Short mmCIF file of C-alpha atoms and ligand atoms in Angstrom, two decimals:
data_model
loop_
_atom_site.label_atom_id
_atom_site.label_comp_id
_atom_site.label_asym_id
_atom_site.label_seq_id
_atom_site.Cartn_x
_atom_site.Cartn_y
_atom_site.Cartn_z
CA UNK A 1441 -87.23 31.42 -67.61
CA UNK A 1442 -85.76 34.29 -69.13
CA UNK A 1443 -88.36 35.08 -72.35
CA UNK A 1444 -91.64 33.60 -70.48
CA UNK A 1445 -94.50 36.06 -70.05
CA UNK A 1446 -97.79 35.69 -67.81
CA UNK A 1447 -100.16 33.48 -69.95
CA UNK A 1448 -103.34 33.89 -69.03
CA UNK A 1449 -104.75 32.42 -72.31
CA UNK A 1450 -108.38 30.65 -72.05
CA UNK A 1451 -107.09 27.62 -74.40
CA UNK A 1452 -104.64 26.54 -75.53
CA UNK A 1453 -102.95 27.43 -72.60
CA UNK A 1454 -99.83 27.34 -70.57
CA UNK A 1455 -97.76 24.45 -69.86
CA UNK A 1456 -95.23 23.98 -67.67
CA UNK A 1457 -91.58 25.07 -68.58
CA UNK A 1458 -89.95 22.09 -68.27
CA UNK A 1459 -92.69 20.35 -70.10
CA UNK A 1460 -91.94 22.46 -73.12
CA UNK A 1461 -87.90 22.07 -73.13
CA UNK A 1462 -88.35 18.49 -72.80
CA UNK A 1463 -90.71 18.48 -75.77
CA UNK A 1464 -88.63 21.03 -77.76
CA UNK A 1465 -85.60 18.42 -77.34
CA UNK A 1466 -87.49 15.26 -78.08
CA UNK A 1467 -89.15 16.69 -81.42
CA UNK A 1468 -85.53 16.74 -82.73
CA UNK A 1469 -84.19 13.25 -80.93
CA UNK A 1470 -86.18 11.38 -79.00
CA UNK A 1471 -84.06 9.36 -76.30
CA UNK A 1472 -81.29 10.05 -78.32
CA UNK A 1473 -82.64 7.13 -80.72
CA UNK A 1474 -81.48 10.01 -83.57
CA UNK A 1475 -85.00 10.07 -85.06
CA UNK A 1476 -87.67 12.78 -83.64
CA UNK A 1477 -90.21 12.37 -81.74
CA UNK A 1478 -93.31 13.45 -84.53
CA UNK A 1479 -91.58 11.91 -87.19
CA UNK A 1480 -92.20 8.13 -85.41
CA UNK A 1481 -93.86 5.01 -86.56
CA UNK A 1482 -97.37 5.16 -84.29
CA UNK A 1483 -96.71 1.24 -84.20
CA UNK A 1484 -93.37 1.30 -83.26
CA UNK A 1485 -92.60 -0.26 -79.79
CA UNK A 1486 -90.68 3.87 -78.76
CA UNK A 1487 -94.19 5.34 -79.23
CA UNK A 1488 -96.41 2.36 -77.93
CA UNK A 1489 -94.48 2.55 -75.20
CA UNK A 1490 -95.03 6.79 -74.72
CA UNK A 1491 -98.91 6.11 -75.31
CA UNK A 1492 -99.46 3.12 -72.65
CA UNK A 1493 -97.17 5.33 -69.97
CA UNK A 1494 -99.39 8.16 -70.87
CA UNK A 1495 -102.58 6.20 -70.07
CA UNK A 1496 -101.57 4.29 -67.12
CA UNK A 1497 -100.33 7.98 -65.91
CA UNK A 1498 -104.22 9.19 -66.18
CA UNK A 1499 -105.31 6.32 -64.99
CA UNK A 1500 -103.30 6.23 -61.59
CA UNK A 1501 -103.79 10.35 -61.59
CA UNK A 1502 -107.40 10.38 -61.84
CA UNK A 1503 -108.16 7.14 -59.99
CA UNK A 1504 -110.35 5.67 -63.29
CA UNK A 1505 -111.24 2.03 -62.60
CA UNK A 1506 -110.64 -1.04 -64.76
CA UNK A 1507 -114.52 -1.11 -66.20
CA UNK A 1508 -113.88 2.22 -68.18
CA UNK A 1509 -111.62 2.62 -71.34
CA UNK A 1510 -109.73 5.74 -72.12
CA UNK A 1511 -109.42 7.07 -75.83
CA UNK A 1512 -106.99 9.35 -77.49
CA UNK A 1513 -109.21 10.81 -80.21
CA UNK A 1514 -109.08 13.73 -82.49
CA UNK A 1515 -111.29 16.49 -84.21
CA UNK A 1516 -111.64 18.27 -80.48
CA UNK A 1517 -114.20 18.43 -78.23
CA UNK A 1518 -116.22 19.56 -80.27
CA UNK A 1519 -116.89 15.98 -82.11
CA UNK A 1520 -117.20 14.92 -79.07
CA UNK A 1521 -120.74 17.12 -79.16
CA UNK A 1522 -121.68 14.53 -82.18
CA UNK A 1523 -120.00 11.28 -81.08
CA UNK A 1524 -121.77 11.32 -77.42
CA UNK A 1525 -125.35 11.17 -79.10
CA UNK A 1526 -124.24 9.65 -81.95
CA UNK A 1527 -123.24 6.60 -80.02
CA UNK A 1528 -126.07 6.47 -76.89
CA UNK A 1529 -129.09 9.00 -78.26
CA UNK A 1530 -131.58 7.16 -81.12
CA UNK A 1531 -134.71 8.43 -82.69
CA UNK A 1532 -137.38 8.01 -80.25
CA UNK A 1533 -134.99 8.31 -76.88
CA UNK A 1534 -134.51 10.91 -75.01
CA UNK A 1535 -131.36 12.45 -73.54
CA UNK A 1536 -131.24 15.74 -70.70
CA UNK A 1537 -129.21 18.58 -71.34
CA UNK A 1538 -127.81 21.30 -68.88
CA UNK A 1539 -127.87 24.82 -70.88
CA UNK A 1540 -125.03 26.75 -69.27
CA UNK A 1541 -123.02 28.11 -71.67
CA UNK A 1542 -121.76 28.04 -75.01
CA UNK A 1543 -120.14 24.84 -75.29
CA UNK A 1544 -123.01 23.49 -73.75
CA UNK A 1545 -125.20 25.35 -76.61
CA UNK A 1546 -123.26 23.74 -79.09
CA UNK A 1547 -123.72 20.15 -77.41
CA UNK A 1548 -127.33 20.77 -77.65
CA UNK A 1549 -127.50 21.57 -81.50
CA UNK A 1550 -126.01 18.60 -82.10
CA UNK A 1551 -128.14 16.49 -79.86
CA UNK A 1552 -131.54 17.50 -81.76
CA UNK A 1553 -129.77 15.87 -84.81
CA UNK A 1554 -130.02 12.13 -83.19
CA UNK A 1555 -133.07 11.82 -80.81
CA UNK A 1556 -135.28 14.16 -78.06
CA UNK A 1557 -132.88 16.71 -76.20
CA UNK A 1558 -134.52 17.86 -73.05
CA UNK A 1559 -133.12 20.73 -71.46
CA UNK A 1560 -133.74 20.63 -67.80
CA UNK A 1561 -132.15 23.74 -67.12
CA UNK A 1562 -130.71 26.90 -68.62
CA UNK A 1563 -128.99 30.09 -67.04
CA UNK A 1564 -128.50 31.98 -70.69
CA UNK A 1565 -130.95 34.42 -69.22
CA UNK A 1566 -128.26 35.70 -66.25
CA UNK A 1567 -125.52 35.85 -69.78
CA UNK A 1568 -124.54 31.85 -68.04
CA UNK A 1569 -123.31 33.50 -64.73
CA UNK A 1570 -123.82 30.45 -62.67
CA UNK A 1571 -124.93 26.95 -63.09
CA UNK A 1572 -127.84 25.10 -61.23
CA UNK A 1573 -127.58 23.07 -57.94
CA UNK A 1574 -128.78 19.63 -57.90
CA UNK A 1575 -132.24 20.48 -56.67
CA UNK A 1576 -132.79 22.81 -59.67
CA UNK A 1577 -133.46 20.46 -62.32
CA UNK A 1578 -134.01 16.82 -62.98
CA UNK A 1579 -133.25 14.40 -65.82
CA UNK A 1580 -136.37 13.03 -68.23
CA UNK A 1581 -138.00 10.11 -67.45
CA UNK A 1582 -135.87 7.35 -69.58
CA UNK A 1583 -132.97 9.82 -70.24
CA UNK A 1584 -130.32 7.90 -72.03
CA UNK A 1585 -127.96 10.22 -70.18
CA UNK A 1586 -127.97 13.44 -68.60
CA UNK A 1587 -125.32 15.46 -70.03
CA UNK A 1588 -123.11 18.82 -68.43
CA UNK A 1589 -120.31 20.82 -68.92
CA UNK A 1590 -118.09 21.04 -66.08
CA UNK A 1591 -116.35 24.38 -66.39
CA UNK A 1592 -117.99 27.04 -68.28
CA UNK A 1593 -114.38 28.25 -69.80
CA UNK A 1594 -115.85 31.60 -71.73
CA UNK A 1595 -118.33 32.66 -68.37
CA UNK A 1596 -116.31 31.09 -65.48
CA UNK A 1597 -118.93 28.93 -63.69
CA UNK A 1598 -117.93 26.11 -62.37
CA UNK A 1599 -120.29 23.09 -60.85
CA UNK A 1600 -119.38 22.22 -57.62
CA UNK A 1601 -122.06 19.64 -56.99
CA UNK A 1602 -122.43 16.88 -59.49
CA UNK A 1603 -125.92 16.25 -60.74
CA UNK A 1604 -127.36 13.35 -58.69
CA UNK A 1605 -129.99 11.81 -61.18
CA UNK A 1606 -129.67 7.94 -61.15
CA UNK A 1607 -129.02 8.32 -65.32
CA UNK A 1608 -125.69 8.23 -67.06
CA UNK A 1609 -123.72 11.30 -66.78
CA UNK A 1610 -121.52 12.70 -70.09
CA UNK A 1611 -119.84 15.57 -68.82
CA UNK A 1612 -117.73 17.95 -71.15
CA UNK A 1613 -114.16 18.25 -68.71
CA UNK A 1614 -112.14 20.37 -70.73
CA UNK A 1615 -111.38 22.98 -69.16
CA UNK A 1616 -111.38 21.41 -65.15
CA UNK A 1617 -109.78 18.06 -66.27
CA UNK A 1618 -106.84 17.56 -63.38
CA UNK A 1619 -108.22 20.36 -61.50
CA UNK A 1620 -109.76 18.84 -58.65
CA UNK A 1621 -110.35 15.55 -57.14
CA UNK A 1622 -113.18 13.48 -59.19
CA UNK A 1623 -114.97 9.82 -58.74
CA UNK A 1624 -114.93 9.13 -62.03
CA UNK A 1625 -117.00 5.60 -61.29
CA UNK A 1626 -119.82 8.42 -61.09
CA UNK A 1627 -119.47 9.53 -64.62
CA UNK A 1628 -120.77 7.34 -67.53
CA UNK A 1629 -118.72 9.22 -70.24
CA UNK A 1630 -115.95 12.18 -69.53
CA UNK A 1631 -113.85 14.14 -72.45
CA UNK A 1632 -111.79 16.62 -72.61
CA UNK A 1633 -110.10 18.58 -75.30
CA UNK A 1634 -106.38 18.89 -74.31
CA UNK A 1635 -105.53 21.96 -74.71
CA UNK A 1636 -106.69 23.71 -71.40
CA UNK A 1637 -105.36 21.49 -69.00
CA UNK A 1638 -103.28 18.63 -70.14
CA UNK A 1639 -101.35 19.69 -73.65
CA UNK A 1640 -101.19 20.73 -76.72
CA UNK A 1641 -104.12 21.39 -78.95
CA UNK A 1642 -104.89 18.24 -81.16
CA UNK A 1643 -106.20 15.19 -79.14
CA UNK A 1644 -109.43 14.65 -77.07
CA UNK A 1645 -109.33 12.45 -73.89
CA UNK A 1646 -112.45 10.31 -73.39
CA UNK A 1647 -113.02 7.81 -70.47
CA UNK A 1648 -115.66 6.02 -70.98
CA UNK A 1649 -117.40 2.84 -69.03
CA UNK A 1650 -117.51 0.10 -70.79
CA UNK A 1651 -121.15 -0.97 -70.78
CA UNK A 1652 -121.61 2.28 -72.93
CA UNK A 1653 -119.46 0.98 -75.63
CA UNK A 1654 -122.10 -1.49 -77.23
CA UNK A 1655 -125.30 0.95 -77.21
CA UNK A 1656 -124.07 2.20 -80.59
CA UNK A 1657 -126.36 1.70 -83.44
CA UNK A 1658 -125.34 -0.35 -86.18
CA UNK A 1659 -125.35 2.52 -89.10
CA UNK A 1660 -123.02 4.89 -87.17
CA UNK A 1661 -119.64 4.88 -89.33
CA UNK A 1662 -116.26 3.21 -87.84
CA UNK A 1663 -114.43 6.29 -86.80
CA UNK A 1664 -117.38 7.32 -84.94
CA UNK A 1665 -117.83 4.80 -83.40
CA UNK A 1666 -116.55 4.39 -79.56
CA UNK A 1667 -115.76 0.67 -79.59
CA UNK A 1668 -113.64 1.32 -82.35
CA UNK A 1669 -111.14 3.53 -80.64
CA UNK A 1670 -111.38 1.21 -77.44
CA UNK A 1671 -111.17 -2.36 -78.98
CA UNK A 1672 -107.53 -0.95 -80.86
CA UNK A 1673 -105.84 1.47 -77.93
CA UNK A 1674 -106.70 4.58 -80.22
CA UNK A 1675 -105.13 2.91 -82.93
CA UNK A 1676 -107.62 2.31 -85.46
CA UNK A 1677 -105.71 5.04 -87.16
CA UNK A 1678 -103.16 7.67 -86.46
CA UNK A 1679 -103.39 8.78 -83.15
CA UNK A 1680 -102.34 12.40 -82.54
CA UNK A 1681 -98.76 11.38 -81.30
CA UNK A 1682 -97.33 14.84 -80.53
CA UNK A 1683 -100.45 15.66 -78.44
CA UNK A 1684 -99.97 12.25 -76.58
CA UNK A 1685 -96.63 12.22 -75.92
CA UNK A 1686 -96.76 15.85 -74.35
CA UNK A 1687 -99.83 14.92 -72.23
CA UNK A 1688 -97.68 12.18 -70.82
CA UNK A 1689 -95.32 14.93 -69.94
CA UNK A 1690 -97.64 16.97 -68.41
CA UNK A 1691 -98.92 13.99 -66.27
CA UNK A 1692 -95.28 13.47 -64.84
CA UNK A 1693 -94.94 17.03 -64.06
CA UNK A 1694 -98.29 16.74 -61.82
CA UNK A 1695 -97.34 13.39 -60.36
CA UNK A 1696 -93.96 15.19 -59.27
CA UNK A 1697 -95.45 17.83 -57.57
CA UNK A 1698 -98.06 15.62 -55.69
CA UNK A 1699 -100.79 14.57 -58.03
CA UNK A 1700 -104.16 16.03 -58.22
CA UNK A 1701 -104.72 16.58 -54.38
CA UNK A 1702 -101.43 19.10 -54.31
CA UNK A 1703 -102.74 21.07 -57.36
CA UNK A 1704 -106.47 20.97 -56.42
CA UNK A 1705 -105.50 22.76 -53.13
CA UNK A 1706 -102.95 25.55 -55.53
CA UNK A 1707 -105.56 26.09 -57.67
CA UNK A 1708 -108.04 26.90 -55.27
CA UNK A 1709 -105.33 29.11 -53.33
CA UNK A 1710 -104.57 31.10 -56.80
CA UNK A 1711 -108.65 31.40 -57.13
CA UNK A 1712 -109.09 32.72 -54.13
CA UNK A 1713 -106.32 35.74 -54.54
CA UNK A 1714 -108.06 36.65 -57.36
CA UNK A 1715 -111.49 36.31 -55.89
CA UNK A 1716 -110.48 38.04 -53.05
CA UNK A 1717 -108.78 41.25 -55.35
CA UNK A 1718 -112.18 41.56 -56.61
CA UNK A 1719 -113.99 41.22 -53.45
CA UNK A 1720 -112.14 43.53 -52.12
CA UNK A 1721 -112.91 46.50 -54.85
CA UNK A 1722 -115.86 48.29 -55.82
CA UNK A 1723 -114.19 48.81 -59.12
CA UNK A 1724 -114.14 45.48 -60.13
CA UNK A 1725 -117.13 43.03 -60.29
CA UNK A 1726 -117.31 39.56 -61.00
CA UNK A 1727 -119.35 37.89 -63.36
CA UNK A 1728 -120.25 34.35 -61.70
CA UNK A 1729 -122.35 34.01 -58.64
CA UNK A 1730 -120.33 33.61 -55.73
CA UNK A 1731 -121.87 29.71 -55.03
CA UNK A 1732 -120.70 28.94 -59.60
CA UNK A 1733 -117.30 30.52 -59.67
CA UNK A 1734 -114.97 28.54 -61.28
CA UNK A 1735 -111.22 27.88 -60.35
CA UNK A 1736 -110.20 27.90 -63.56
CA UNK A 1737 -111.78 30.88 -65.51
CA UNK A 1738 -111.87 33.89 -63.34
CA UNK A 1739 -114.49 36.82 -65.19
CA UNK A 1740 -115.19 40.13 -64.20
CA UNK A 1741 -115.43 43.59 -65.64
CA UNK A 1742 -114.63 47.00 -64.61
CA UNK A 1743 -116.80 50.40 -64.39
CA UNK A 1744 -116.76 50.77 -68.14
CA UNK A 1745 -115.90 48.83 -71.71
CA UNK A 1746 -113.07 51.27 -71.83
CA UNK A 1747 -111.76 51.26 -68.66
CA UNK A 1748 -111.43 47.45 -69.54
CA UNK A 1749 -109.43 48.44 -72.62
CA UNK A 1750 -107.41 50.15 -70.96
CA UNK A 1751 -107.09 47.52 -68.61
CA UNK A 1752 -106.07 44.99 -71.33
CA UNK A 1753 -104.15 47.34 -72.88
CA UNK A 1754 -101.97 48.41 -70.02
CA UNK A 1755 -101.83 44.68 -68.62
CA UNK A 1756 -100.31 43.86 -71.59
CA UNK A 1757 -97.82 46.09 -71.35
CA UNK A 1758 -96.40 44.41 -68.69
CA UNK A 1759 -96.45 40.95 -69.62
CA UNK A 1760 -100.38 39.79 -69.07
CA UNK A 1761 -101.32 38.36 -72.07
CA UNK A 1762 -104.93 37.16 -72.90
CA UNK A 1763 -106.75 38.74 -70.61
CA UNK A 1764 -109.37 39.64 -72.52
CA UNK A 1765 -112.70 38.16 -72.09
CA UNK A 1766 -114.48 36.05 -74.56
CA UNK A 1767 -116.63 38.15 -77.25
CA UNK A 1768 -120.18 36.70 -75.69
CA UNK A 1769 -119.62 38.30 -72.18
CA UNK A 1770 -116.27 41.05 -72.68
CA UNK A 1771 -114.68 42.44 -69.68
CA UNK A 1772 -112.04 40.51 -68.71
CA UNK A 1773 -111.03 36.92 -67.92
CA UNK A 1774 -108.09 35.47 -66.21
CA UNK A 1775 -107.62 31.81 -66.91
CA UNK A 1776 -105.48 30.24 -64.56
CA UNK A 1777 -104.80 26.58 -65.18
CA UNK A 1778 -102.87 23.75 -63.25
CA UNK A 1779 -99.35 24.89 -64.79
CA UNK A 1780 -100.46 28.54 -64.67
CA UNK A 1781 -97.48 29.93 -61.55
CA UNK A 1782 -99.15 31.36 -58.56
CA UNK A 1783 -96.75 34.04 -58.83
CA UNK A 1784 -98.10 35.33 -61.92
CA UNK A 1785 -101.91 35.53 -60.20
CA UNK A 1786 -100.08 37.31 -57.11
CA UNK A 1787 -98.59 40.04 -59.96
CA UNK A 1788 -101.59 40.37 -61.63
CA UNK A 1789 -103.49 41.02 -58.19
CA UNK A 1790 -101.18 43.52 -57.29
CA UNK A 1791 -101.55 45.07 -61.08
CA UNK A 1792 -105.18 45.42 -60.62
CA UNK A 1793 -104.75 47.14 -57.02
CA UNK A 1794 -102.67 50.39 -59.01
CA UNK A 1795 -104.65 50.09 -61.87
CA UNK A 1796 -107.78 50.74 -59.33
CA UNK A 1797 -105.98 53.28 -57.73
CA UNK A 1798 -104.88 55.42 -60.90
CA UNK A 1799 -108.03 55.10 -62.03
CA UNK A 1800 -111.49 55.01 -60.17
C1 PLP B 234 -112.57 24.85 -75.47
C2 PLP B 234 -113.75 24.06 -75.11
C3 PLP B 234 -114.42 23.25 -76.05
C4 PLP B 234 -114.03 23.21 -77.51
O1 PLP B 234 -112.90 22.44 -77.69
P1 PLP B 234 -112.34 22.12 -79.16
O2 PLP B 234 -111.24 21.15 -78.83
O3 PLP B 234 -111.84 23.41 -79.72
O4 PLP B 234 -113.42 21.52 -79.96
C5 PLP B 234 -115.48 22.50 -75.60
N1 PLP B 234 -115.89 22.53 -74.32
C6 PLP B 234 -115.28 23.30 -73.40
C7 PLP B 234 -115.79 23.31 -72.00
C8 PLP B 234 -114.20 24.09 -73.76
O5 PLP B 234 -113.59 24.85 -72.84
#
């Protein structure tokens, strides 16, 4: 990997080298068929056949059983936001929300548009440095669903105990999506933006049980609609074939090296170096309670904002890029993904250990 640098970018992120050569020759020739992969037919039977791999991939990956649908959609996860209450909230009804973070923020702005958002909990008062265990909060009386984001990507929380309400749960995934080991029959609704953890920016994942597809009202337009996307394959329209194809890719990478089990217990192993490094200072301090870190997101800040400048500055130097915290928290943030090496969180460890040195 002679040009690669340490990508510690929050999204979109690193993917795995091979992943990207593979891609970079299919664009140009796929299967040496002489036509490239993006320029394709959607309907032909070469890309029908790349999109039904790709789901059966996630499906055998994550376990998802036969009552819940997966969709290829576009517009982000951030539609998602909309399409969620949209489809399942209705003047009148009632939905809960978990406030713990900015995505989830966004979720909830959205929300107030359809029906009654109830926000059971927030942690904006901490700046969203951890997220609430299960005893903490509980969901309206006739929720529709209780809704949650997973991985707080910008403050790196993490929930480690699913909410355990007896309603529906919609849970934003797109940052923790192939992380860890999930039951998805506990979810009603999960999506995930690809671009943290699966591929390239450009399509939304959303598994979705079934029941939930006929809740939507009448007057919500086609392409909003859920049932669209699920009666067709995704193929009510263009699909974002690119984005696909290269999640398929990144699905065969993780099946290779053992599935989610094997990269659950490396992710947790590169987490730990890094929570460890900052353990182990008085120079650096994290920013998510020790019971909400994430595995994912790692936060913290140094002594002062220009020692963490510096920091970024001289980290960059070397080959660490994007390891600058998000605007709404600064300090610095170290995103380290399923294709993110482990060598690359060892280096950056060892960074911050002469950096501390040269400078506290
Ligand atoms: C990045 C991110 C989003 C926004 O995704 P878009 O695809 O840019 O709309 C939403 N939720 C979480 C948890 C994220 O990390």
């Amino acid at each position: 990997m002679p040009d690669r640098i340490y990508n510690f970018s929050a999204g979109p992120a690193t993917l795995p080298y091979e992943v990207l050569l593979q891609a970079a020759k299919d664009i140009v020739n796929f299967n040496d068929k002489g036509i490239g992969l993006i320029e394709m037919s959607h309907r032909s039977k070469d890309f029908i056949g790349v999109a039904d791999a790709c789901e059966s991939l996630l499906r055998e990956l994550m376990g998802i059983p036969d009552n819940y649908k997966v969709l290829f959609l576009q517009g982000g996860a951030s539609t998602q936001f909309v399409m969620v209450p949209m489809n399942l909230l209705q003047p009148g009804k009632s939905a809960t929300y978990l406030n713990t973070g900015t995505w989830s923020k966004k979720a909830i702005k959205e929300a107030k548009l359809f029906g009654n958002v109830d926000v059971a909990y927030s942690s904006e008062d901490t700046v969203f440095n951890h997220v609430p265990l299960p005893d903490e909060y509980e969901a309206a009386a006739n929720a529709e669903y209780l809704y949650f984001v997973s991985n707080n990507t910008i403050y790196g929380t993490q929930f480690h105990q699913f909410p355990e309400t007896g309603t529906d749960l919609v849970c934003d995934m797109s940052s923790d999506i192939l992380s860890r080991e999930i039951d998805v029959s506990s979810f009603g609704i999960i999506f995930a933006g690809a671009q943290k953890n699966m591929g390239p920016a450009g399509c939304t994942v959303v598994i979705i049980r079934d029941d939930l597809l006929n809740k939507t009202p009448d007057n919500v337009p086609t392409m909003f609609r859920y049932k669209t996307h699920a009666d067709t394959g995704s193929m009510f329209n263009t699909p974002p074939c690119f984005s696909i194809y290269t999640i398929g890719l990144v699905l065969k990478w993780l099946k290779k090296l053992g599935g989610i089990p094997t990269i659950e217990k490396m992710n947790r192993e590169k987490a730990e170096l890094l929570y460890q490094a900052i353990e182990n200072s008085d120079f650096y301090k994290g920013h998510a309670r020790f019971d909400s870190r994430s595995i994912m997101n790692i936060t913290f800040n140094l002594p002062t904002p220009e020692l963490e400048a510096q920091f970024i500055r001289e980290a960059t130097a070397v080959s660490f890029d994007g390891l600058k915290g998000h605007r709404s928290v600064g300090g610095c943030r170290a995103s380290i993904y399923n294709a993110f090496p482990r060598e690359g969180v060892e280096k950056l460890v060892d960074f911050m250990v002469a950096f501390e040195k040269a400078n506290s």
